[in-house]
Short mmCIF file of C-alpha atoms and ligand atoms in Angstrom, two decimals:
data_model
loop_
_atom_site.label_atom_id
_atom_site.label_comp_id
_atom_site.label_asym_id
_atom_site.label_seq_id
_atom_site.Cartn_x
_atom_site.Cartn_y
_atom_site.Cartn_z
CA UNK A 16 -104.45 23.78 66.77
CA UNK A 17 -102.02 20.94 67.88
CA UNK A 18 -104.20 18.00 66.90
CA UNK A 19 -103.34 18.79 63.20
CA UNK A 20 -99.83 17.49 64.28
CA UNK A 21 -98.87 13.72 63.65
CA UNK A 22 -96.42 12.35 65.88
CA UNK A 23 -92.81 12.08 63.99
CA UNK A 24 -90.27 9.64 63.64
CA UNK A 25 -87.13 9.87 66.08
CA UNK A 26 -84.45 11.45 64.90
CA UNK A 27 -81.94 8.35 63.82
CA UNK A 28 -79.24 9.10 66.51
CA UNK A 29 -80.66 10.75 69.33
CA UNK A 30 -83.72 7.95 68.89
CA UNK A 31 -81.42 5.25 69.58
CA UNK A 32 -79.61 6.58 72.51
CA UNK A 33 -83.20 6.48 74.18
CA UNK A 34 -83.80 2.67 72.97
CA UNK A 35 -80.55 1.64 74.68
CA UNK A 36 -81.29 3.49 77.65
CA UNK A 37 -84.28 1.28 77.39
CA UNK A 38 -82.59 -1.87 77.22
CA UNK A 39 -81.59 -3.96 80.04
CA UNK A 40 -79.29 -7.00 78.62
CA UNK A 41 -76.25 -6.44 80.41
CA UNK A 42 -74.61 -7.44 77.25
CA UNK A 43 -75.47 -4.49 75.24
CA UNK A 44 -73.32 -2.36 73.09
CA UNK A 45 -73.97 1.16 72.23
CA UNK A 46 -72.45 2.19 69.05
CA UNK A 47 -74.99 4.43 68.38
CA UNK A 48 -73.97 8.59 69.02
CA UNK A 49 -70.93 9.62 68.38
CA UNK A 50 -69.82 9.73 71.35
CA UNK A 51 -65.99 8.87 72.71
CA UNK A 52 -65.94 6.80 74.88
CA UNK A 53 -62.70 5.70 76.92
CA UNK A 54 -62.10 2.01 77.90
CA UNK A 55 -64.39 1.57 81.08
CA UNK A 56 -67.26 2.82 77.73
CA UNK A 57 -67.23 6.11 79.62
CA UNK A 58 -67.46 9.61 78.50
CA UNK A 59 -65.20 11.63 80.68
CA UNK A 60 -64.75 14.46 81.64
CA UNK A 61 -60.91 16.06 79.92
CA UNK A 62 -58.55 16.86 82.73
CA UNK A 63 -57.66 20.03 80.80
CA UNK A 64 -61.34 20.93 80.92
CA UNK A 65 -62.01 20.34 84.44
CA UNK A 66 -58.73 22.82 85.50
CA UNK A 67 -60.42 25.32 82.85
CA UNK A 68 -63.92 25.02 84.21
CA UNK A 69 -62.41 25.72 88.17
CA UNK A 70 -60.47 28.79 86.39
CA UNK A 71 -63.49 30.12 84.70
CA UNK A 72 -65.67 30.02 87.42
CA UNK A 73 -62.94 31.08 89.97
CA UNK A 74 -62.45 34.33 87.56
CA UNK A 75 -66.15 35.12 86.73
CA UNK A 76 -67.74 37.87 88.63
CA UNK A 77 -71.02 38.43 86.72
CA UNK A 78 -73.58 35.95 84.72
CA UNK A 79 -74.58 38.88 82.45
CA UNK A 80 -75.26 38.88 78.86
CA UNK A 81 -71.84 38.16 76.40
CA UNK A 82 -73.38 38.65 72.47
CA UNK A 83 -74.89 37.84 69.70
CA UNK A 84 -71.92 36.92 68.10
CA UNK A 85 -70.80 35.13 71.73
CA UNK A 86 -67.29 34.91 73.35
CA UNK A 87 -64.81 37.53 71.00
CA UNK A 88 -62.06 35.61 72.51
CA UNK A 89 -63.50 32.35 72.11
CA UNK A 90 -64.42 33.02 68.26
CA UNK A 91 -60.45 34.61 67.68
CA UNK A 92 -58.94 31.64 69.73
CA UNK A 93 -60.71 29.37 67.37
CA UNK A 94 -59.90 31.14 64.24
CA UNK A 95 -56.15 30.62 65.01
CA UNK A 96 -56.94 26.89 65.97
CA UNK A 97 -58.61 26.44 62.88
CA UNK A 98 -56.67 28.04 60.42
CA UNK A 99 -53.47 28.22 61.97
CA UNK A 100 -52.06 31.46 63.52
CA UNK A 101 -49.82 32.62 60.42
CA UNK A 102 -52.53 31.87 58.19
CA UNK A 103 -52.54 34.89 55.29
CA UNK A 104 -56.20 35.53 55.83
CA UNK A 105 -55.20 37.31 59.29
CA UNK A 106 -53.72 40.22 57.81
CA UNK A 107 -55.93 40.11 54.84
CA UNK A 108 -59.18 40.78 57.55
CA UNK A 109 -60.66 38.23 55.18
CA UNK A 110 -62.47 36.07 58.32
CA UNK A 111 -65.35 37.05 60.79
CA UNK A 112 -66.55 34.52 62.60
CA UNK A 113 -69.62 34.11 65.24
CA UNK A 114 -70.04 31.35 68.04
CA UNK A 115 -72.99 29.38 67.42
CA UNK A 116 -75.14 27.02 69.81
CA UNK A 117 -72.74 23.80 69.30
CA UNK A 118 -71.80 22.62 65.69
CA UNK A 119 -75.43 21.91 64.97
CA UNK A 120 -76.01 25.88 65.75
CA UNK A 121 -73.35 26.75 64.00
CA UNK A 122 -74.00 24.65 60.52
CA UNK A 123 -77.63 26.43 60.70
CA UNK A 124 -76.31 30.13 61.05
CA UNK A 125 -73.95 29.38 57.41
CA UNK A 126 -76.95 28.00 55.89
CA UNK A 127 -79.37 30.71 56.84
CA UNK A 128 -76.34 33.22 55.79
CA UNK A 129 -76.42 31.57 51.99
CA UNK A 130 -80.35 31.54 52.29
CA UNK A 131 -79.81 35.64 52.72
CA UNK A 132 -77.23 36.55 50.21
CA UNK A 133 -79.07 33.45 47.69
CA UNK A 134 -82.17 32.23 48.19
CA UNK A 135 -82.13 29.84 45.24
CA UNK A 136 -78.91 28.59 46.02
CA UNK A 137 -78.55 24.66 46.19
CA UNK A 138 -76.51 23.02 49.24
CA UNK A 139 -75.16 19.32 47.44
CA UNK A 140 -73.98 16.95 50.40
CA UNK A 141 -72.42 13.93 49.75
CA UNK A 142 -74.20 10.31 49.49
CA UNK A 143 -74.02 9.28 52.50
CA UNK A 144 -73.79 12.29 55.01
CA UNK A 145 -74.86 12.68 58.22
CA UNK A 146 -78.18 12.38 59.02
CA UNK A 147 -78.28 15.52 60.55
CA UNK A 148 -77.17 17.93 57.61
CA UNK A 149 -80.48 17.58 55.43
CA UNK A 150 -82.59 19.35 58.03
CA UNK A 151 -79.66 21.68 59.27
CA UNK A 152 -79.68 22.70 55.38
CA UNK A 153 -82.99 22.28 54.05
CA UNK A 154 -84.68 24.06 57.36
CA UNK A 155 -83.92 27.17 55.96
CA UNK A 156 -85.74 26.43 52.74
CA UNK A 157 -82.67 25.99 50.70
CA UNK A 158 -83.24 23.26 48.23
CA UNK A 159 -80.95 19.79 48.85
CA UNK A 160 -78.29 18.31 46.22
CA UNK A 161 -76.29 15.20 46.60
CA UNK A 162 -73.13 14.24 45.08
CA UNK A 163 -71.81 10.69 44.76
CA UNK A 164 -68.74 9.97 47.30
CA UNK A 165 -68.69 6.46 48.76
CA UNK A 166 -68.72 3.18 47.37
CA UNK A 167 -69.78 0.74 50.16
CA UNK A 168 -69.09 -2.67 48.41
CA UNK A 169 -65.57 -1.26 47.98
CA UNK A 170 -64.97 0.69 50.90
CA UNK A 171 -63.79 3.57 49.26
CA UNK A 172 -64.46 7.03 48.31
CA UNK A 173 -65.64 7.28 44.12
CA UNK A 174 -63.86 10.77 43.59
CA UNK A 175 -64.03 10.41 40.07
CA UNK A 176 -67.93 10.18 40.17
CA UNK A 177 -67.96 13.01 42.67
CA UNK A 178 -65.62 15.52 40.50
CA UNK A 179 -67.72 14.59 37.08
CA UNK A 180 -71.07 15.42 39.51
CA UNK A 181 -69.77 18.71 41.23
CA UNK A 182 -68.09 19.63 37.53
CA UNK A 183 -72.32 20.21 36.16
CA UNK A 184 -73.49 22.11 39.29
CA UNK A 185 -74.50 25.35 38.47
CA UNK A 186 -72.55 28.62 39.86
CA UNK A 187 -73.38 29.57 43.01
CA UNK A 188 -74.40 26.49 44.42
CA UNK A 189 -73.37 25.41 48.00
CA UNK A 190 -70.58 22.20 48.43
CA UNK A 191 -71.38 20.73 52.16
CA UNK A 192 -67.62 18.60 52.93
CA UNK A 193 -66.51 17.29 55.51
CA UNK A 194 -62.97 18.47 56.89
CA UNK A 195 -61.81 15.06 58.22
CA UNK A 196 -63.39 11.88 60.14
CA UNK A 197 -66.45 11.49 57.23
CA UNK A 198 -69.47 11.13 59.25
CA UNK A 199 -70.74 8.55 58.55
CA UNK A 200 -67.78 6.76 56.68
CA UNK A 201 -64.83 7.35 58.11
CA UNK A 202 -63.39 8.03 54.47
CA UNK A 203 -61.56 11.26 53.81
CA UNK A 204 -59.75 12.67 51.03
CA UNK A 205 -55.89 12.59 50.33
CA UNK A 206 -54.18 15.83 50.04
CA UNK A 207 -53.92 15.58 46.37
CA UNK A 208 -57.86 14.99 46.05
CA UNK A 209 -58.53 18.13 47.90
CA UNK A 210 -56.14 20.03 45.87
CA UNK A 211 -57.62 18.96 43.05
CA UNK A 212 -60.80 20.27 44.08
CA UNK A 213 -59.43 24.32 44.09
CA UNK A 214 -60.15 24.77 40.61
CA UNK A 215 -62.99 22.44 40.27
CA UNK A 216 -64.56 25.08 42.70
CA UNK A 217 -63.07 27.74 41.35
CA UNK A 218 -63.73 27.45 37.26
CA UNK A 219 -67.69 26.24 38.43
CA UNK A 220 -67.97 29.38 40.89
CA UNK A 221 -69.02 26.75 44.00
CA UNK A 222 -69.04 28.05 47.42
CA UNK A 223 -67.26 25.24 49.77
CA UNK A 224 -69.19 24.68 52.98
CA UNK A 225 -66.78 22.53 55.15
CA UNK A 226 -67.92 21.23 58.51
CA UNK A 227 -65.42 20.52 61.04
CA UNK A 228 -66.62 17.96 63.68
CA UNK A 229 -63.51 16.01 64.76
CA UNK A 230 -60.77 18.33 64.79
CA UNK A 231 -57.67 15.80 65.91
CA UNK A 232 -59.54 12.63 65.98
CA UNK A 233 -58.31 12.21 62.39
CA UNK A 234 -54.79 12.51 61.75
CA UNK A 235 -53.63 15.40 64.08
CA UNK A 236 -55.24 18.79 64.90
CA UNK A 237 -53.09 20.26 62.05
CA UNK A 238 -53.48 17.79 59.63
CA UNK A 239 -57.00 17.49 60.03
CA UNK A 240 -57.66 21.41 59.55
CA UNK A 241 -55.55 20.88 55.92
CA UNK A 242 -58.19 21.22 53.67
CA UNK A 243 -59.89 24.53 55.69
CA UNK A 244 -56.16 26.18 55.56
CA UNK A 245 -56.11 24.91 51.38
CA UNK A 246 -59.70 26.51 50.01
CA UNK A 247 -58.80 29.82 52.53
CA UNK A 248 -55.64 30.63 50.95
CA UNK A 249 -56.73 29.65 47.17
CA UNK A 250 -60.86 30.49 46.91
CA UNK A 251 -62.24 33.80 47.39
CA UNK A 252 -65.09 32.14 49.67
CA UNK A 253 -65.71 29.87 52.24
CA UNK A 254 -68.16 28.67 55.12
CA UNK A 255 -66.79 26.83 58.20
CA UNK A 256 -68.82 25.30 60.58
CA UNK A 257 -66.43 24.25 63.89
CA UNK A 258 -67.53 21.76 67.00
CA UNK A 259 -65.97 21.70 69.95
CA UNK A 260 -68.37 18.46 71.35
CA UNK A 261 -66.23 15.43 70.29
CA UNK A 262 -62.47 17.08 70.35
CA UNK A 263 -62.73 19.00 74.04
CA UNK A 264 -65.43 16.48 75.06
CA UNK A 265 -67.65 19.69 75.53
CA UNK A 266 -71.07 17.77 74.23
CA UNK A 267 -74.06 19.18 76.37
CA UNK A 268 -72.36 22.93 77.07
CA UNK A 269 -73.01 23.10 72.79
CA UNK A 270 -69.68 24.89 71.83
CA UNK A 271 -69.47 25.43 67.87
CA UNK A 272 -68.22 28.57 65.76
CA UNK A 273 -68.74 29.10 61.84
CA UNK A 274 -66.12 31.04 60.73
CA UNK A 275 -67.42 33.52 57.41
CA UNK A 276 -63.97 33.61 54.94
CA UNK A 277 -64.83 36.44 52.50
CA UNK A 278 -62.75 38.28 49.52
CA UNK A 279 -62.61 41.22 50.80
CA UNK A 280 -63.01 42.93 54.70
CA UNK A 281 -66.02 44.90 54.19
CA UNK A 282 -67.82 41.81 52.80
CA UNK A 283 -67.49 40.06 55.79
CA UNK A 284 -68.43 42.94 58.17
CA UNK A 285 -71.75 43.04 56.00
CA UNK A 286 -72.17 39.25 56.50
CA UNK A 287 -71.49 39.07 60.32
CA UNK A 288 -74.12 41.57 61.05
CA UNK A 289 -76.38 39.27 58.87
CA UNK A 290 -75.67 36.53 61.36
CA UNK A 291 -76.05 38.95 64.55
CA UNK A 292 -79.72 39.45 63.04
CA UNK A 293 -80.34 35.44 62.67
CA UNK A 294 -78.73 34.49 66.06
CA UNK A 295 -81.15 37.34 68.11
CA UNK A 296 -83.97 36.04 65.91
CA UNK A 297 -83.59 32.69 67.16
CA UNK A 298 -81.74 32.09 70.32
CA UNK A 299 -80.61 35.99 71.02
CA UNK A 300 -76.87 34.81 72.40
CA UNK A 301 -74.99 31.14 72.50
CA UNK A 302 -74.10 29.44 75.84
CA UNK A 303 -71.42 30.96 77.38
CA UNK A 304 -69.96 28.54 79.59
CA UNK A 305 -68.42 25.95 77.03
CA UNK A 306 -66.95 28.39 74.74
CA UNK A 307 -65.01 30.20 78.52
CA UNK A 308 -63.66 27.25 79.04
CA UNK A 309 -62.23 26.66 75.30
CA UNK A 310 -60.93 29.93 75.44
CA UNK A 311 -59.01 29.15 79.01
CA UNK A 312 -57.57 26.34 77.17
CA UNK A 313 -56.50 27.78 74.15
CA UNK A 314 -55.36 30.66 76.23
CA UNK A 315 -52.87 28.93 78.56
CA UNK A 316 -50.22 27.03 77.20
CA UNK A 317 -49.84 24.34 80.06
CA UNK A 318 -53.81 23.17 79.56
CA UNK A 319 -53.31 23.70 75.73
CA UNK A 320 -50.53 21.29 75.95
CA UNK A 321 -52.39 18.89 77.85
CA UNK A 322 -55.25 19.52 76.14
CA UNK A 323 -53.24 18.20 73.11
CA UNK A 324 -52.00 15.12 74.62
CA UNK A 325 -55.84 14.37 75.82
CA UNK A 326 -56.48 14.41 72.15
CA UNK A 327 -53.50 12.39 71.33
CA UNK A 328 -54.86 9.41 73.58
CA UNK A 329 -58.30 9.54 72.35
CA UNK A 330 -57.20 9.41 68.61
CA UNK A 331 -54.93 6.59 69.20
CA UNK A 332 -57.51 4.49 71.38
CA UNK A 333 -59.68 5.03 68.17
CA UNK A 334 -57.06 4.05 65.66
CA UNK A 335 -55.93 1.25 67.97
CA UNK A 336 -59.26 -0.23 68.46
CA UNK A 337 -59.96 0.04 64.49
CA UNK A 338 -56.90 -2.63 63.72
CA UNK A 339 -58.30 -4.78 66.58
CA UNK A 340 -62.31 -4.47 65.17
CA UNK A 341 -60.51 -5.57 61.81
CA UNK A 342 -58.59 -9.07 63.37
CA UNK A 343 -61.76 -9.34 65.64
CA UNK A 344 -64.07 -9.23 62.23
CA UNK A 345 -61.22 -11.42 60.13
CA UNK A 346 -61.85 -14.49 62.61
CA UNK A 347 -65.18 -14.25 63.27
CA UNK A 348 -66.44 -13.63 59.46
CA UNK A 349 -63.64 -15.02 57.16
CA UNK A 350 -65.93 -14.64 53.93
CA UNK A 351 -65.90 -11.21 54.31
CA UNK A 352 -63.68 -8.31 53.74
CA UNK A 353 -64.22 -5.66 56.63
CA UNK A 354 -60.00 -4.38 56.36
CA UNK A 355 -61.48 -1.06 54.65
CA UNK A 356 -62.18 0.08 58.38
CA UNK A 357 -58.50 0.07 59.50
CA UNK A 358 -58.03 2.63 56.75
CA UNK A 359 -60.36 5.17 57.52
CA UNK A 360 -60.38 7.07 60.53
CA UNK A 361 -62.67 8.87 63.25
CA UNK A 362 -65.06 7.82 65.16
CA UNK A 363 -67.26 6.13 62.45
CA UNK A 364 -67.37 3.30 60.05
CA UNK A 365 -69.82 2.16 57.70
CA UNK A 366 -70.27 -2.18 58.12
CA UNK A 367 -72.27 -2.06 54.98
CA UNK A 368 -74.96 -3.97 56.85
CA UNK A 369 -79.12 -3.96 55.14
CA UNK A 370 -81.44 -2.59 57.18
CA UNK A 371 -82.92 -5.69 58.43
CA UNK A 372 -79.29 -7.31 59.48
CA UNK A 373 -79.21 -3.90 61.88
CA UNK A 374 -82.29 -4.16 62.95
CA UNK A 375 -81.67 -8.08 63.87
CA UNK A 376 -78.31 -7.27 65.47
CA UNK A 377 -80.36 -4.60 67.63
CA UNK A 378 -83.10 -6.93 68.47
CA UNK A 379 -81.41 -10.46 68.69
CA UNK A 380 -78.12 -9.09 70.04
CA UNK A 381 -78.56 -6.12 71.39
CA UNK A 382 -76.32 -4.21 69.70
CA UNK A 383 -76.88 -0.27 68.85
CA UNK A 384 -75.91 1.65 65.26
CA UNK A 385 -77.65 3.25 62.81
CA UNK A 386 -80.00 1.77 60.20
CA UNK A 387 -77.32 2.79 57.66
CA UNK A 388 -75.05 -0.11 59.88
CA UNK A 389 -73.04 3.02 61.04
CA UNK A 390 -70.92 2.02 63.97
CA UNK A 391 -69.39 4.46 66.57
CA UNK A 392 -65.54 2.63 66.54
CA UNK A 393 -65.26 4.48 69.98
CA UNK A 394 -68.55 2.50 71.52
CA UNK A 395 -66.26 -0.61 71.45
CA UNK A 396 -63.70 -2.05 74.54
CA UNK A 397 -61.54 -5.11 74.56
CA UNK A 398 -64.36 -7.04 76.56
CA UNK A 399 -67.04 -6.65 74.05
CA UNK A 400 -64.94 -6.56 70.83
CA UNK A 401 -65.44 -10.67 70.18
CA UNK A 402 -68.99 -10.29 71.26
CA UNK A 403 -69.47 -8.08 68.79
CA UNK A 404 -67.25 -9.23 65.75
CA UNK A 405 -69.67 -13.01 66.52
CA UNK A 406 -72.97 -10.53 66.28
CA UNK A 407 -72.15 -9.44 62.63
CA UNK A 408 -71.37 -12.78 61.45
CA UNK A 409 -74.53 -13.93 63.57
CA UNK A 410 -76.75 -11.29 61.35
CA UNK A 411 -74.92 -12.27 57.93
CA UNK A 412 -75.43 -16.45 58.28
C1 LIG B 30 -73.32 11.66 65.60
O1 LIG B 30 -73.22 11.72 64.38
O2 LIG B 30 -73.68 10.64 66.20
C2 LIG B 30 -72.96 12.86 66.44
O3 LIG B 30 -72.54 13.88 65.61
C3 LIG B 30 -74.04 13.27 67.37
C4 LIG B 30 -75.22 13.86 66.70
O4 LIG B 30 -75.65 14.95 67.12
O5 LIG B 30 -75.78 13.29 65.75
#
């Protein structure tokens, strides 16, 4: 049966964290995954997460089964991170939520709920988007829309081109958006532009599908949650997907949530047990272990505290190493403008590189992003910041 299978590409990301594995130059960046990474280029481990982890395990007398629907606590504690705790959808019951297998997990269980309630339903992500969304959506047989958002010769976001494109979309279709920290462009929308997408949703009867990756990483873990807390209080509907991988540092214990906002209670009892039915189809019950120890955190205000200034120092090592990447990128390539990237924010940027200029700064220089010239700002330390900044203008002579 197997040999009708032909061997696949690698998947973009995870593809290139293998080929720099691979490599042995010593002088080789990695700003491939989207990973943080502190300024040794190391991954660690939070200190509010560690103290957690000993508490969980200290506490836990039994390994056996949680839910479907995962960690109650977890999935409320996350709601109230998410939405804020005063948020008017609280006493409205107008939110269920269930934890999912890691954002990834989480994306698929909203798009398998819109493939239930509307098969024919269209899910539009924007041009670019993460690699990742077109078979998170499209693996459910929904069919795949794109809407215009970024202009890479300018560096900016083209939110007149994306209104007049989501202003034709047919009612009922899906709107995949990104909360904060655009992956991959590091471009988000201004207050005003989100507010200015209520009624455009509204009047065309578009379901908002926002995925929240980088909670903090942005602008703050309130200000980055702005847009979730707008559509909830204004649109009848909404689909969150939450990760916990990049903002707790949680990657390989897969900790993610989608959070179901629906008009009314009983609407969103239906739809939960929809999603009990698709998480025992496929996986049965998420990983418990990182969603315990999100829920110590959240749970204790002395690790939630320090949980928040963990975040603090990660988002301003990001921001800080942005305005360096730009003076770094200033000397070394003068006939270019790369100042867009100070502006944006999150872990990515797009350099706005072709295909074969990555591909040469891979081979020749052995430097990592994606083919799209994606670059993981967090991949990038004081001591490799030059060499770097000399690779792009090596690729663009
Ligand atoms: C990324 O975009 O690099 C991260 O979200 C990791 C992933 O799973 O792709």
């Amino acid at each position: 049966m197997f040999e009708r299978l032909d061997r696949v590409p690698d998947d973009p990301i995870l593809g290139l964290m293998a080929a720099f594995r691979a490599d042995s130059d010593p002088k080789k960046v990695d700003l491939g995954v989207g990973v943080f990474r502190d300024a040794k280029g190391e991954t660690p481990v939070l200190e509010c997460v560690r103290k957690a982890e000993r508490a969980v395990l200290e506490r836990q007398t039994s390994k056996t089964y949680v839910a479907p629907a995962g960690n109650a606590a977890f999935n409320q504690a996350m709601e109230r991170l998410v939405f804020g705790p005063a948020h008017p959808i609280f006493a409205a019951e107008r939110v269920r939520s269930i934890q999912g297998p890691g954002g990834c997990g989480a994306l698929r269980l909203g798009a398998e709920l819109v493939r239930l309630a509307s098969p024919q339903a269209t899910v539009h992500v924007s041009t670019p988007t993460w690699a990742n969304h077109v078979p998170l959506m499209t693996g459910t047989g929904l069919k795949l829309g794109r809407y215009p958002y970024y202009e890479p010769s300018r560096g900016v976001i083209d939110f007149a081109a994306m209104c007049q494109a989501l202003e034709t979309l047919p009612a009922g279709d899906v709107v995949l958006l990104h909360a904060s920290c655009h992956n991959p462009t590091g471009a988000d929308l201004s207050r005003e532009q989100w507010q200015e997408l209520v009624p455009l949703m509204r009047r065309r009867g578009l379901l908002p599908y926002l995925d929240m990756a980088y909670q903090g990483l942005g602008s703050g873990e309130e200000e980055d949650a702005y847009p979730i807390r707008l559509f909830a209080a204004e649109l009848p509907e909404l689909l969150v997907a939450v990760s916990c991988s990049k903002n707790f540092g949680l990657y390989r214990e897969r900790v993610g949530v989608l959070h179901v906002v629906t008009e009314k209670p009983v609407i969103g009892v239906a739809a939960l047990s929809h999603e009990v039915r698709v998480a025992r189809s496929i996986y049965s019950m998420p990983p418990d272990h990182g969603a315990a120890i999100v829920n110590e955190i959240l749970g204790s205000a002395s690790l939630r505290a320090s949980w928040t200034q963990e975040l603090s120092v990660m988002r301003a090592r990001i921001n800080g190493l942005r305005r360096q990447l730009v003076v770094a990128l200033r000397a070394a390539c003068p006939a270019r403008d790369f100042d867009f990237i100070a502006h944006q924010q999150g872990m990515f940027s797009l350099l706005g590189l072709s295909t074969d200029q990555v591909r040469r700064i891979r081979a020749e220089r052995h430097v990592y992003m994606t083919d799209d010239s994606r670059i993981n700002i967090a991949g990038l330390r004081e001591d490799n910041l030059e060499y770097f900044a000399q690779s792009v203008a090596h690729v663009l002579r």
